[in-house]
Every structure is written in C-alpha cells, then in structure tokens.
Tab-separated table of C-alpha atoms in Angstrom:
chain	number	residue	atom	x	y	z
W	1	UNK	CA	32.112	67.280	74.844
W	2	UNK	CA	33.869	67.417	78.229
W	3	UNK	CA	30.813	66.855	80.377
W	4	UNK	CA	32.682	65.028	83.117
W	5	UNK	CA	35.340	67.733	83.308
W	6	UNK	CA	32.620	70.399	83.357
W	7	UNK	CA	30.830	68.530	86.123
W	8	UNK	CA	34.009	68.334	88.193
W	9	UNK	CA	34.668	72.096	87.767
W	10	UNK	CA	31.022	72.778	88.802
W	11	UNK	CA	31.374	70.590	91.977
W	12	UNK	CA	34.599	72.354	92.876
W	13	UNK	CA	32.895	75.757	92.526
W	14	UNK	CA	29.932	74.547	94.650
W	15	UNK	CA	32.246	73.295	97.422
W	16	UNK	CA	34.352	76.493	97.385
W	17	UNK	CA	31.222	78.663	97.732
W	18	UNK	CA	29.800	76.792	100.753
W	19	UNK	CA	30.420	78.610	103.962
W	20	UNK	CA	32.034	76.824	106.850
W	21	UNK	CA	31.693	77.627	110.556
W	22	UNK	CA	34.203	75.513	112.358
W	23	UNK	CA	37.555	73.790	112.048
W	24	UNK	CA	36.009	70.387	111.272
W	25	UNK	CA	33.994	71.856	108.399
W	26	UNK	CA	37.043	73.728	107.092
W	27	UNK	CA	39.093	70.486	107.132
W	28	UNK	CA	36.300	68.522	105.526
W	29	UNK	CA	35.922	71.105	102.812
W	30	UNK	CA	39.633	71.174	102.149
W	31	UNK	CA	39.681	67.339	101.804
W	32	UNK	CA	36.738	67.402	99.432
W	33	UNK	CA	38.347	70.047	97.291
W	34	UNK	CA	41.610	68.037	97.263
W	35	UNK	CA	39.770	64.927	96.159
W	36	UNK	CA	37.787	66.767	93.450
W	37	UNK	CA	40.919	68.480	92.146
W	38	UNK	CA	42.750	65.149	92.015
W	39	UNK	CA	39.834	63.567	90.075
W	40	UNK	CA	39.867	66.497	87.681
W	41	UNK	CA	43.630	66.139	87.092
W	42	UNK	CA	43.339	62.397	86.506
W	43	UNK	CA	40.468	62.848	84.090
W	44	UNK	CA	42.333	65.527	82.092
W	45	UNK	CA	45.554	63.477	82.013
W	46	UNK	CA	43.662	60.388	80.817
W	47	UNK	CA	42.066	62.357	77.999
W	48	UNK	CA	45.452	63.782	76.995
W	49	UNK	CA	47.022	60.333	77.062
W	50	UNK	CA	44.238	58.900	74.941
W	51	UNK	CA	44.706	61.689	72.352
W	52	UNK	CA	48.433	60.836	72.178
W	53	UNK	CA	47.723	57.151	71.508
W	54	UNK	CA	44.964	57.881	69.016
W	55	UNK	CA	47.268	60.179	66.989
W	56	UNK	CA	50.348	57.841	67.286
W	57	UNK	CA	50.894	55.702	64.147
W	58	UNK	CA	50.891	51.924	64.621
W	59	UNK	CA	54.605	51.437	65.079
W	60	UNK	CA	54.527	48.111	66.802
W	61	UNK	CA	52.704	45.981	64.249
W	62	UNK	CA	54.005	42.514	63.792
W	63	UNK	CA	54.774	41.440	60.229
W	64	UNK	CA	54.642	37.755	59.519
C-alpha cells in the first residue's frame, strides 16, 4: 500500500548503515539522509492532504 514510503525508509536505513571513513563521506552521508528524510516527509504530507480532500464533502459546488 505504501510502497514509496517503504522504499524511502529502506533507503534511509541503507544509508545509515553504510560506514564512512572521512569528513567528506560523513558530510555526503548527512546530506543524503537529509534529502531522503525530506522526500519522506513530503510524500507523507501529500498522502495526508489527499486523504483530507477525499473525505471533504463537496462544499464549493456551483448551483445554476
């Protein structure tokens, strides 16, 4: 059902588990984790917003 969300969580876990051996690698890893986390938050927020609109009654219908 949430395959994209599951994939993002899996990628975050993969990146977290990868060892780093220098400052550049640490910085790169941190940036990748920030990007993946942001993508995850956006995806979850979009799903929540869609649910709100799907459950909201049609209040703005024009009557002519």
